[in-house]
Structure formats: C-alpha cells, structure tokens
Short mmCIF file of C-alpha atoms in Angstrom, two decimals:
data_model
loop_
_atom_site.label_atom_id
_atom_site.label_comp_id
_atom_site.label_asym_id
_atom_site.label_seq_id
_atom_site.Cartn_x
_atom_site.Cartn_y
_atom_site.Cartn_z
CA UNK A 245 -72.70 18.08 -14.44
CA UNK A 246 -72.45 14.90 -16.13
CA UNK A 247 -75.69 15.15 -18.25
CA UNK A 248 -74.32 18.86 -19.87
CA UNK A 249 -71.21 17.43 -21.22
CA UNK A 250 -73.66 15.28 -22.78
CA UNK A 251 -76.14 17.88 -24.38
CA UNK A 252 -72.87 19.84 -25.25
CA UNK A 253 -71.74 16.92 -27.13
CA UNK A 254 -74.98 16.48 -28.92
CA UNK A 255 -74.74 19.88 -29.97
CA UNK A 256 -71.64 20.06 -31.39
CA UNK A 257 -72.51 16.45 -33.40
CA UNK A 258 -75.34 18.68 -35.20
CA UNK A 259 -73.04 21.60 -35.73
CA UNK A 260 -71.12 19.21 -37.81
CA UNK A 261 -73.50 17.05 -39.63
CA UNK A 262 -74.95 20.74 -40.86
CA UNK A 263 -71.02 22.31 -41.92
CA UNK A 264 -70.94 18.39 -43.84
CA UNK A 265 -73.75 18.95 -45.88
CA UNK A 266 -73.16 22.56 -46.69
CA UNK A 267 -70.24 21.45 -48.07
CA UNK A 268 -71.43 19.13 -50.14
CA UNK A 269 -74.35 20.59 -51.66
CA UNK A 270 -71.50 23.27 -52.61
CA UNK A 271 -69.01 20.38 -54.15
CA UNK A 272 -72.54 19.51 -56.46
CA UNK A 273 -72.93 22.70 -56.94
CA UNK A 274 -69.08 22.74 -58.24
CA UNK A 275 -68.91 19.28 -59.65
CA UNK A 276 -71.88 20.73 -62.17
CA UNK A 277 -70.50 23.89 -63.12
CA UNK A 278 -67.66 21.82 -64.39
CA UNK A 279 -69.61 19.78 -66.00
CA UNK A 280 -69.07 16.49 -64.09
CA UNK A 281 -72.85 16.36 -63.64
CA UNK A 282 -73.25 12.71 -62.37
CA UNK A 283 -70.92 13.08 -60.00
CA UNK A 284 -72.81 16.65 -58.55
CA UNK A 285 -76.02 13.68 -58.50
CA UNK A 286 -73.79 11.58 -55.97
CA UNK A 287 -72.71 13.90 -54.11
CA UNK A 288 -76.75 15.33 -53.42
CA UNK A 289 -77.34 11.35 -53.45
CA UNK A 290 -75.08 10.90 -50.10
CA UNK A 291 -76.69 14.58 -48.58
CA UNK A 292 -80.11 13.65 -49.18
CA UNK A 293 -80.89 11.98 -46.02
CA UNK A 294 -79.89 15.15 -43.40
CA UNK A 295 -82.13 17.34 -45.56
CA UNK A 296 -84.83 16.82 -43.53
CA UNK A 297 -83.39 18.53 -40.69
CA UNK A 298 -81.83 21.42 -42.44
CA UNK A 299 -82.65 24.76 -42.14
CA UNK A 300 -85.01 26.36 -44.71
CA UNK A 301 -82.01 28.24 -46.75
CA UNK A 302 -79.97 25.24 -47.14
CA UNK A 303 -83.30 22.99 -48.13
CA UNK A 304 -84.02 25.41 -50.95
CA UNK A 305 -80.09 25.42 -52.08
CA UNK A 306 -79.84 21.37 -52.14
CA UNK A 307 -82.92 21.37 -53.95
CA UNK A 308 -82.17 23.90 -56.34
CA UNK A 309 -78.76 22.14 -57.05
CA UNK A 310 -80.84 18.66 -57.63
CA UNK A 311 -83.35 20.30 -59.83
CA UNK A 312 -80.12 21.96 -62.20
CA UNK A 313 -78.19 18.98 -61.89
CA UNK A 314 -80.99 15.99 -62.76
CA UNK A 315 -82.52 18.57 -65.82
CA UNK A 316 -78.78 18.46 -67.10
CA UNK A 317 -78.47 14.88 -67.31
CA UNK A 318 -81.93 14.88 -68.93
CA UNK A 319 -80.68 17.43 -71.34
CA UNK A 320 -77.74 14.93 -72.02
CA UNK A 321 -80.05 12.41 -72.76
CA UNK A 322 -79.38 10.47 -70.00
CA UNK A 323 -82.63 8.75 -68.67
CA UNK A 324 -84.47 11.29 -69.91
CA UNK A 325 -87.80 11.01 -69.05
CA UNK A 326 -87.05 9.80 -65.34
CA UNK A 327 -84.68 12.95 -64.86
CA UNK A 328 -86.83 15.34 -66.02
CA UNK A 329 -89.39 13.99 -63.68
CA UNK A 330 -86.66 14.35 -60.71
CA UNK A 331 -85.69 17.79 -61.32
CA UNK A 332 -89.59 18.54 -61.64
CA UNK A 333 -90.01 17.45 -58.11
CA UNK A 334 -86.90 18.96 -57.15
CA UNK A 335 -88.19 22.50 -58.16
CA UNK A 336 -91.15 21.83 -56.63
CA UNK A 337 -89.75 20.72 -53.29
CA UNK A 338 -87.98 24.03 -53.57
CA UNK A 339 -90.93 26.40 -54.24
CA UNK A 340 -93.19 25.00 -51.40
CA UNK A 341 -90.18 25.53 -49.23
CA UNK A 342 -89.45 28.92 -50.31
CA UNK A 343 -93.06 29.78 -50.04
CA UNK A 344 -92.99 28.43 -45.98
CA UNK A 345 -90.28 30.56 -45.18
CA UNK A 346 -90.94 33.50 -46.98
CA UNK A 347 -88.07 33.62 -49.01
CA UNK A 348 -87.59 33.14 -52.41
CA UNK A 349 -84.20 33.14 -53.80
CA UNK A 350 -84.47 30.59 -56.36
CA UNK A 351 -88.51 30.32 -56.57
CA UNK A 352 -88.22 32.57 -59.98
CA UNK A 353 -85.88 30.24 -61.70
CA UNK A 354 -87.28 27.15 -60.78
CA UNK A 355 -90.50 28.16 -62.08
CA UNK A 356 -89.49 29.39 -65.48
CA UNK A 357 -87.38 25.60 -65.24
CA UNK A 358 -90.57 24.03 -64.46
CA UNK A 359 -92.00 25.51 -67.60
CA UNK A 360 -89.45 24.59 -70.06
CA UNK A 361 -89.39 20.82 -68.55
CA UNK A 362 -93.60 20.92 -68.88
CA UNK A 363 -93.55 22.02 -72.71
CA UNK A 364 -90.56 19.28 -72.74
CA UNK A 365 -92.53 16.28 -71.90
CA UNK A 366 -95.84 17.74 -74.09
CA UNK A 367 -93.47 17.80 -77.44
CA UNK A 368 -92.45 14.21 -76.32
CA UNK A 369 -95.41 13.37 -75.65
CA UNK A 370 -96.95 14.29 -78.81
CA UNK A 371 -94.05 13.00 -80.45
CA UNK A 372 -94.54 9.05 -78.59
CA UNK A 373 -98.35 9.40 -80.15
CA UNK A 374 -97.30 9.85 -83.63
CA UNK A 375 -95.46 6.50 -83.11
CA UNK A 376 -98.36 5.03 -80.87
CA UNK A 377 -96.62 5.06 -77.83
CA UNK A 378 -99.86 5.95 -76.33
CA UNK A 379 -98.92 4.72 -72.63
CA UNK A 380 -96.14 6.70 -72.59
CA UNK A 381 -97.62 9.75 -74.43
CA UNK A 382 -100.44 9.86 -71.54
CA UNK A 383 -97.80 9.54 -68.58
CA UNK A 384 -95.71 12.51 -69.73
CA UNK A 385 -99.10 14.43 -70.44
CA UNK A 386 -100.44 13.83 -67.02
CA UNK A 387 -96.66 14.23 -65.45
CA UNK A 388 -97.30 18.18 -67.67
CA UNK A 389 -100.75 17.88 -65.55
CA UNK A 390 -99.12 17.45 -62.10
CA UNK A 391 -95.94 20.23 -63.04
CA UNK A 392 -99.12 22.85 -63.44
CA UNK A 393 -102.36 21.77 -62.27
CA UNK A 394 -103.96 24.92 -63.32
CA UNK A 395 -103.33 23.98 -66.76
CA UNK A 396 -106.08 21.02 -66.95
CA UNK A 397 -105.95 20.59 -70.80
CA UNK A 398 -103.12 18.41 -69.90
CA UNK A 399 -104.87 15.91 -67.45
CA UNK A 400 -107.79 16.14 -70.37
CA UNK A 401 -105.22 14.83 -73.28
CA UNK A 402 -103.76 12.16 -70.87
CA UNK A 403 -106.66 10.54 -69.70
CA UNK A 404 -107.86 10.62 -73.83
CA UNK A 405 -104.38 8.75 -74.30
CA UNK A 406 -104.79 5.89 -71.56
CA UNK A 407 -108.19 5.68 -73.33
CA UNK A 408 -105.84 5.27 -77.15
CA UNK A 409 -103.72 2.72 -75.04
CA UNK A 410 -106.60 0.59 -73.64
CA UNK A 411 -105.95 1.43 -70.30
CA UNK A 412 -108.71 2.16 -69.50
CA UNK A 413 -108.76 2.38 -65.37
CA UNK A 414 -105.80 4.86 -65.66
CA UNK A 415 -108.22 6.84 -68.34
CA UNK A 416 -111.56 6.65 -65.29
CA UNK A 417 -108.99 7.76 -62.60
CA UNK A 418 -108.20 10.72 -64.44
CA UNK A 419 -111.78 11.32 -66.19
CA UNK A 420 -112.76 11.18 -61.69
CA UNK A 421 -110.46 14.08 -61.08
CA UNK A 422 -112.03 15.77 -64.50
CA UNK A 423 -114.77 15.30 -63.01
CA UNK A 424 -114.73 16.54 -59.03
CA UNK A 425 -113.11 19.62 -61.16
CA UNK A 426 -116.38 19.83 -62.94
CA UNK A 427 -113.70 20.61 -66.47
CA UNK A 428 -115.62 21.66 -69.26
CA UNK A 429 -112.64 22.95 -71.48
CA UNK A 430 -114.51 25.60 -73.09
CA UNK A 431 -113.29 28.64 -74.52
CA UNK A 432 -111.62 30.30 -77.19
CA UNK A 433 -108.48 28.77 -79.28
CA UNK A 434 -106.37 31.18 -81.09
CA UNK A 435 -104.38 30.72 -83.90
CA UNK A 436 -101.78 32.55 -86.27
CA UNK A 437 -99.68 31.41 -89.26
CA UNK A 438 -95.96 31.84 -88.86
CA UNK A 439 -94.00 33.26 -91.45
CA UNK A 440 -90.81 31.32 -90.50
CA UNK A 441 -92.59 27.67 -90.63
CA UNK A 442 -95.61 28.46 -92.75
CA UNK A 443 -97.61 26.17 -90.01
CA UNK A 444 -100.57 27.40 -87.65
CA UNK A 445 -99.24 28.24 -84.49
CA UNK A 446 -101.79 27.85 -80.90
CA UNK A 447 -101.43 30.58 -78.14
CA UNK A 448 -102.41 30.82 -75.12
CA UNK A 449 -104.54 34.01 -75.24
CA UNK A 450 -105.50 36.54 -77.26
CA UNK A 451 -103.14 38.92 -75.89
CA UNK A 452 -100.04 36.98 -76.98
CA UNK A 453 -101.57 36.12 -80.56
CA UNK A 454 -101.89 39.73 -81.42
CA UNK A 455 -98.62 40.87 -80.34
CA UNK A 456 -96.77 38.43 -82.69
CA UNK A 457 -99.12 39.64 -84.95
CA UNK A 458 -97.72 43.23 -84.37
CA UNK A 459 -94.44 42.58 -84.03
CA UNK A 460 -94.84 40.32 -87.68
CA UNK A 461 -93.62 36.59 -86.79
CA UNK A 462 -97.36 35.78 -87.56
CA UNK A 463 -99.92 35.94 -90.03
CA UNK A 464 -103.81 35.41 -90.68
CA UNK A 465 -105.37 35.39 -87.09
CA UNK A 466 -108.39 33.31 -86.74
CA UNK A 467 -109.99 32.89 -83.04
CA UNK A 468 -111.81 29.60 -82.59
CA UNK A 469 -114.62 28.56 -80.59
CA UNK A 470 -113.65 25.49 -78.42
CA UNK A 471 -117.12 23.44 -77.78
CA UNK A 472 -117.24 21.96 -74.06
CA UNK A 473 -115.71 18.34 -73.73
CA UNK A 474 -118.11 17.42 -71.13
CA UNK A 475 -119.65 15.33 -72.98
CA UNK A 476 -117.20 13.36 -74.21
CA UNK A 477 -115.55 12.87 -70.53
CA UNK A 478 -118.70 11.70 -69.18
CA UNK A 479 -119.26 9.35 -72.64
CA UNK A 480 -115.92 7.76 -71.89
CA UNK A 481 -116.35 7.67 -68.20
CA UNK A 482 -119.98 5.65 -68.56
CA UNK A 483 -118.31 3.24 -71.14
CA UNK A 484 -115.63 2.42 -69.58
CA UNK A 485 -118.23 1.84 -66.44
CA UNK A 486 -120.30 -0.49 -68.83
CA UNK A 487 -117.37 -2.51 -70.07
CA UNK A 488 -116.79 -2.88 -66.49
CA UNK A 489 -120.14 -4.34 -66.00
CA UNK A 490 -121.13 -1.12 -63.92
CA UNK A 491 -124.05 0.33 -65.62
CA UNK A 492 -125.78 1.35 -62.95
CA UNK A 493 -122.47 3.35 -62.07
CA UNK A 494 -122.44 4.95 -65.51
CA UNK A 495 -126.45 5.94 -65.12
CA UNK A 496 -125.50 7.54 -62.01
CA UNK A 497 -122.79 9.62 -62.72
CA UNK A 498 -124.09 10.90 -66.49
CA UNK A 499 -127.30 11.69 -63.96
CA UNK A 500 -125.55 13.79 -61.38
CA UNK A 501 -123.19 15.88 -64.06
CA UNK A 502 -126.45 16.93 -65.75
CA UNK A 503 -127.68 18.00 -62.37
CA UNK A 504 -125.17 20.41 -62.34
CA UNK A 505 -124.67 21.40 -65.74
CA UNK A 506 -128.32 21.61 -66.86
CA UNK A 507 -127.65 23.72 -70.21
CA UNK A 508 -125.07 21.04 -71.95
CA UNK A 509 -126.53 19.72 -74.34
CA UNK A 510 -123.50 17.10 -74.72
CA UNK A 511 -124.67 15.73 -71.42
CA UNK A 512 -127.81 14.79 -72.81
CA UNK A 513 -126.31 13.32 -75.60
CA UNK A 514 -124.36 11.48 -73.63
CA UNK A 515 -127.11 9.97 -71.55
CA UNK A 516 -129.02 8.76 -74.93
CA UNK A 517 -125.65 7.00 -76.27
CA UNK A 518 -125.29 5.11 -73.10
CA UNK A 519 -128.96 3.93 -72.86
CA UNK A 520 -128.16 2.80 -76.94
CA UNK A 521 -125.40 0.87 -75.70
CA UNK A 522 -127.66 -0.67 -72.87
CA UNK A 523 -130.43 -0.91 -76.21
CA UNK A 524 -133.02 0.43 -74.03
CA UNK A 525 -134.31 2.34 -77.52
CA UNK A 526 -137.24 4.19 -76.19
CA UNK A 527 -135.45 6.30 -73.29
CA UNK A 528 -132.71 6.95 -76.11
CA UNK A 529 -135.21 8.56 -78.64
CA UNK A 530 -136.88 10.34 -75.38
CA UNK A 531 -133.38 12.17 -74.94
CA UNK A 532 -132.49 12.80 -78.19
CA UNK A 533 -136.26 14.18 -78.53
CA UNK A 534 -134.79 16.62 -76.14
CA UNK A 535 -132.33 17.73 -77.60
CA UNK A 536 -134.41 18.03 -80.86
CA UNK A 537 -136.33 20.36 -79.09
CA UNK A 538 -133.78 22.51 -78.29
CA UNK A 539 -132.04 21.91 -81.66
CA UNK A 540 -134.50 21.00 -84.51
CA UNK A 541 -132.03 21.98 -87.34
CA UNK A 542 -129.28 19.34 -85.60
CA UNK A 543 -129.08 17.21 -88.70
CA UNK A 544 -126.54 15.25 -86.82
CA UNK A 545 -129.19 14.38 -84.32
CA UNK A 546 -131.68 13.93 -86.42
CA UNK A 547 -130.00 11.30 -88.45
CA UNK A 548 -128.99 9.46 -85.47
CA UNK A 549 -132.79 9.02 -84.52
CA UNK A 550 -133.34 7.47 -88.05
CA UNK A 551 -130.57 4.99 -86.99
CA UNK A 552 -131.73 3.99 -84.05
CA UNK A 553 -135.04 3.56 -85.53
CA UNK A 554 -133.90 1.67 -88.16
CA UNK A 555 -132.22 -0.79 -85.48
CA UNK A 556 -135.15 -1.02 -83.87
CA UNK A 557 -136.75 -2.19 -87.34
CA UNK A 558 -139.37 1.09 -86.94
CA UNK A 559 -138.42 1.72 -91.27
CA UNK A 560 -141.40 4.54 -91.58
CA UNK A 561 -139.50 6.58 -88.89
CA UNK A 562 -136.22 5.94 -89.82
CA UNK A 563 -137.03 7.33 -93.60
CA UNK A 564 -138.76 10.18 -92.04
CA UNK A 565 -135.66 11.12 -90.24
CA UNK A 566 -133.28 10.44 -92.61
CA UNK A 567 -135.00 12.53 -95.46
CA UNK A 568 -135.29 15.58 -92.37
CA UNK A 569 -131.68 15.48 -92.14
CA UNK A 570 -131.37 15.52 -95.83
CA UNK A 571 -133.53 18.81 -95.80
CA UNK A 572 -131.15 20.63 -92.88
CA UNK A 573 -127.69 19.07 -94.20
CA UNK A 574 -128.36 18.78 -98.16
CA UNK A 575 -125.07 17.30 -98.89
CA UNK A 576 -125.01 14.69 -95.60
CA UNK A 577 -123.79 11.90 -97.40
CA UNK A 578 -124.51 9.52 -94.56
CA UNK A 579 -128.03 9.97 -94.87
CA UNK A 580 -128.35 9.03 -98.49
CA UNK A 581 -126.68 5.94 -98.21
CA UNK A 582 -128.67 4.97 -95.53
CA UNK A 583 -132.33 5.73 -96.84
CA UNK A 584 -130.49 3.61 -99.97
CA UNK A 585 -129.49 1.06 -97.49
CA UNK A 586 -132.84 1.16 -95.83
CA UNK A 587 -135.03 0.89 -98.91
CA UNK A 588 -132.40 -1.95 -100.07
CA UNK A 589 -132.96 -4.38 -96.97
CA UNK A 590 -136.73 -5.00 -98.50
CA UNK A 591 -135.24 -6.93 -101.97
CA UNK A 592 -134.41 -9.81 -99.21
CA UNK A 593 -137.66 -10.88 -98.56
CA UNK A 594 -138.69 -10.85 -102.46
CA UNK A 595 -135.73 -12.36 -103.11
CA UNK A 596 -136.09 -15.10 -100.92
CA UNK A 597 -140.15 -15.81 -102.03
CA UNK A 598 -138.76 -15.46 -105.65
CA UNK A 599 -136.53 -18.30 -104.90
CA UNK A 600 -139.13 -20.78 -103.33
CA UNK A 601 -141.42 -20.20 -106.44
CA UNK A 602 -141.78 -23.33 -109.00
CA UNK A 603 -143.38 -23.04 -112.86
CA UNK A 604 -146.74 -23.15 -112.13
CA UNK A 605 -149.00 -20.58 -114.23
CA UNK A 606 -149.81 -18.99 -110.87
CA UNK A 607 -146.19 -18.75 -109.42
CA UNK A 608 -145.21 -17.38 -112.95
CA UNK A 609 -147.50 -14.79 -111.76
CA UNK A 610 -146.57 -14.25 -108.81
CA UNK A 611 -142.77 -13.90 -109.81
CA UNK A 612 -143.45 -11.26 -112.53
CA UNK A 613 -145.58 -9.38 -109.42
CA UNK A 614 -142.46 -9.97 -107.03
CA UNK A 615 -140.45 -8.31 -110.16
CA UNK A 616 -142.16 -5.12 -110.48
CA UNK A 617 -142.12 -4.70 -106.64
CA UNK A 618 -138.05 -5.55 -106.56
CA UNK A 619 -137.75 -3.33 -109.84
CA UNK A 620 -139.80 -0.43 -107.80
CA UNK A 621 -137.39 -0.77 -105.01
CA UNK A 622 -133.77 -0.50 -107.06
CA UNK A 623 -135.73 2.50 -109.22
CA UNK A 624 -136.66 4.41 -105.69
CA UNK A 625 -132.63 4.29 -104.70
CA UNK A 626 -131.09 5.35 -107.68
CA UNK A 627 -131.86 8.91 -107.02
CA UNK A 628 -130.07 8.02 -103.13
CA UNK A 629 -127.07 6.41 -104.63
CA UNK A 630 -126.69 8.93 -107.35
CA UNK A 631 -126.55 11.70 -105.05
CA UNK A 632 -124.07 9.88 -102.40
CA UNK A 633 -121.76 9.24 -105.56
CA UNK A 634 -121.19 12.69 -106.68
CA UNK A 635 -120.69 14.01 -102.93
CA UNK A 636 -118.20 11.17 -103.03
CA UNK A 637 -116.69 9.49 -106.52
CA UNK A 638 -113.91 7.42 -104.39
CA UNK A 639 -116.63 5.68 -102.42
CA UNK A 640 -116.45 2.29 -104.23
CA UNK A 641 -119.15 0.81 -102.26
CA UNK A 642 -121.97 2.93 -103.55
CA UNK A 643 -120.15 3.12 -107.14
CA UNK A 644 -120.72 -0.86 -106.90
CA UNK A 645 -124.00 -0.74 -105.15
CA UNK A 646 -125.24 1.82 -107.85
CA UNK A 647 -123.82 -0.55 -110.55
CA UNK A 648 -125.66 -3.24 -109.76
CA UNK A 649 -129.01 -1.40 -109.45
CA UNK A 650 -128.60 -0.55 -112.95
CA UNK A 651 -127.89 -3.91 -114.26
CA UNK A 652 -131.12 -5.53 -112.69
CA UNK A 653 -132.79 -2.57 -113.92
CA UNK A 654 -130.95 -3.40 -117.81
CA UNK A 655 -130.10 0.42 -117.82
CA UNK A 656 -127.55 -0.34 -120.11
CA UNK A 657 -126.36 3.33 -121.04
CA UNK A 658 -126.18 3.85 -117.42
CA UNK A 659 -124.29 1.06 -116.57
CA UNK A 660 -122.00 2.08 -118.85
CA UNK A 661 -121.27 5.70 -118.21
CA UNK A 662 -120.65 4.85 -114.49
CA UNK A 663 -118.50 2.12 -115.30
CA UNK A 664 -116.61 4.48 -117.53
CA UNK A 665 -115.96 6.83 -114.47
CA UNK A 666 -115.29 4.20 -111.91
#
C-alpha cells in the first residue's frame, strides 16, 4: 500500500514539472510578442533542461519559440552571427521532431526561416571577404552548408575560403566531405540583368530566370556553362597533402578520383601539376601528353609543356611548344614573352665569354664573332616583344625589355618611337 502512495506521488511530480514548462514556453512566447526578446531567451534558458522529456507537441512549440526568439535578437544585432546560428539549430531541432511524430505545425515556417537565415550568413559572408575576413567568411559559408546540405556550392566556397585564410586543415576536412560526395559542381549558371540595379543577377534555375524575364524585373538572359571543379578540389586537396609532407597521400587520392571519374580531363591535369610540384618532369609531360591527345588545340596546355620544358632546360622543345600555342591562341601573350624570354637566356653565356676576353688580335676576333651571335639573338626577339607590346602597351617590362634590344642593336629611330609611346 505503501509503495502506491509512492508511484502516485511520482506521478503527480511529472504532472507538474510538464504544466511548469508549458507555462513558460508560453510567457517566451509572450515576453517576445512584446518585444522583451531577451527576456523570452531566459525564460526558454530556465525550460531547456525538461525538454528532453516533453512530449513531441510541446518539443516542437519550445523550439519554435527559441528559433523566433534567438533570429530576433540576431535581427537586433545582438550577437549576430552566434544567434543566427542558435535559431538555425533551433528550427532544425524542430523539423526532425515534427518529422518523428508526424506532425508538422510549424515545419513550414521554420523552413522558409531557415532560408532567409542561410542567404543571411552568404551576404555576410561575402561581405567579411571583401574585407578579408576570410576565416569568418568560410565559417558562415559552411554554417549555409550545414542549414541545407543539398545545396553543396556552399561547402565548395567555404572550404576555397579556409584555403584564402591559410587554414588549410579546415580547407582538407571540407575538400574530404567534397570528396566522399564525389561534387563536381557542374552545370548550368543563369543570369539576367535587373532593371532596378542595372547589375547581373544569378538564379537558381532556368525556370525562375525566365519568369522575371516575363514578368520584366530582368533583362538580357545569358545561360552559362559551369566547367566541373573537380579538378581544382583534388589540386588543393594534393597540395595541401604535399605541404604536409604527405605526397604519397596526395598521389593516392588524385589516383582513386580518376578511377572514378575517367572522362575529367581536370583530373588529369591535376595529376601532372602535382608530379611538377614533386619535379618528377617526365611523368608530368606523360599526362599532359594525354590530355594533348584528347585536346590538341588546348593552347593552354600546350604552353604549359613549353614551360616545363624550358625548366627542365630541354630549349628546342620548349620553342616548339611555345610557337604551337602561338598558332592555336594567336594573341596568347604569355607565349611571346616567353619564346622572348627563352631566346634571351642565351646572351648570358656570350656575355660572360665577352667579358673574359683580353686585346689580343685573336680575342678581337673572337669578340666581333660573339657580337654577331648576341646581335642575332636581340634581332630574333624583336618580332616576340613587338607582338607582346601591342597585345599589351601597359606592360612596362617588355616596353623596357624591347627598349633595350633596340639600343644594343643602335636602332635609333626605333628606340625612339617606342620611347615616344612609353
């Protein structure tokens, strides 16, 4: 008889911790509608701990009441960034709960909430990297990541960002979960002018873009290709692996995402910039060779060979491939200043014999020989340099470099006219 009063008494101890925190999840619910907001976030504060207990209607309530009453202190600009984060979780809390029980009463709202705080932090975001806050630009990106995982542009950007703000772990954590989600980011971007701003506007399909289109807010719309970003994932992932003296880390994982995405080219390119980081040459201009195959009219390829070959102080193939991407790209600046630069390094060597020569009949000789060679190389550039200076004037280096070739060369009326324009 004893042990029922005791059960009873139990009972009735529950029955009143549950009428307490009714109650006060409805005093926060009235302490924010009259705008005493931080006292609605005591209130929830000194509730929070029975929660776990309560019954699936008064879960989703308290943590519908959180998620309204941390957002307004947010929009107050109270802690901003920490509240928003709090009434994120809040909603969230509330959705998974409402999705258990099969009832959703607030799910709707705290939804299109958890929208409006995700485009939130991305505007801060953006706004913290124009002022390279790049730290705190890639926590609210990835924070936008967590809010909507299906949206994985998000956990892209903020793993780029860690990689702006040198932290580099953060960046490989989030270039793993890239990764194991095998992200590519390709697609279609599309774009229309608004006639209220003047400025591009991005949407999020096709669908949308036209209809503001139709209904005239927007102007001029262009649909863009968006190239996969594999590449550069998988780039960043193997140097950040090399820094960390794990190279044979990088290898392997480059290895394994070409596995299973045999037709990206990126991936290849990828593979052949690590192995030039590691200088292994040889296997680079195997890959690239690749890639040429695939590509031949790459002229960004193809002058990258003619670097590395250059580097690797193999001149006859470096000029080849320099003057190939000259044929594709006709106005690939690059490329002419390099075959310049390339011709250029061979006045050293004259130079230097020049210098050791004495009066001699014979070294006289041999200096006016050395001359004609030295003259023969500044006279093969000057079509190079010429070239590289009208596809850019403001390019003082190979204004200067040009310049000079014509002084040692006494081209006078030359020298002249380009100082004139300089």
């Amino acid at each position: 008889m004893k042990s029922k009063y005791v059960v009873l008494a139990s009972a009735l101890l529950i029955s009143v911790a549950t009428f307490a925190q009714k109650d006060q999840i409805k005093a926060a619910e009235k302490a924010l509608k009259k705008g005493e907001v931080q006292e609605a976030a005591t209130i929830l504060k000194d509730v929070e701990y029975l929660i776990t207990n309560a019954v699936d209607t008064e879960k989703a309530q308290y943590f519908f009441v959180k998620g309204n009453t941390f957002l307004e202190l947010a929009n107050k600009k109270i802690d901003t960034d920490k509240n928003l984060s709090i009434a994120a979780a809040a909603y969230n809390d509330l959705i998974e709960v409402e999705n258990e029980s099969g009832k959703a009463k607030f799910s709707a709202q705290a939804a299109s909430s958890i929208t409006d705080i995700k485009f939130r932090l991305i505007n801060a975001a953006i706004a913290d990297s124009k002022v390279d806050k790049h730290s705190e630009s890639a926590k609210k990106l990835y924070d936008a990541y967590l809010l909507d995982k299906k949206d994985t542009i998000n956990l892209y950007y903020a793993a780029s960002t860690y990689v702006n703000a040198k932290e580099y772990d953060k960046a490989l954590d989030l270039y793993q979960t890239l990764k194991k989600l095998n992200y590519s980011g390709k697609g279609k971007g599309f774009y229309a002018i608004s006639k209220l701003t003047n400025a591009e506007d991005f949407f999020n399909n096709e669908k949308e873009r036209d209809l503001a289109v139709k209904l005239g807010t927007h102007e001029k719309p262009r649909t863009e290709v968006i190239a996969s970003k594999r590449g550069e994932i998988y780039k960043n992932m193997a140097l950040i692996l090399v820094e960390n003296g794990k190279t044979a880390e990088a290898k392997k994982a480059i290895s394994e995402a070409r596995l299973a995405n045999p037709d990206d080219t990126s991936l290849v390119l990828t593979e052949a910039n690590l192995y030039l980081e590691t200088k292994d040459f040889e296997t680079y201009k195997k890959l690239i060779g690749e890639v040429l195959a695939k590509n031949p009219n790459d002229a960004d390829l193809t002058f990258n060979l003619g670097v590395i070959s250059g580097n690797a102080g193999n001149k006859v193939d470096a000029e080849k491939y320099y003057l190939k991407a000259i044929e594709i790209k006709p106005d690939y600046i690059n490329a002419y200043i390099n075959l310049a630069a390339l011709k250029l390094e061979g006045e050293k060597v004259i130079i230097d014999e020049m210098n050791k020569l004495g009066t001699s009949t014979k070294d006289m000789k041999r200096y006016d020989e050395l001359k004609i060679k030295r003259d023969n190389i500044f006279k093969s550039v000057i079509p190079s340099l010429k070239k590289a200076y009208e596809l850019d004037p403001a390019n003082k280096d190979v204004a200067k470099t040009l310049l000079n070739v014509y002084s040692a060369l006494e081209m006078t009326a030359e020298s002249k006219a380009l100082k004139a324009k300089m």
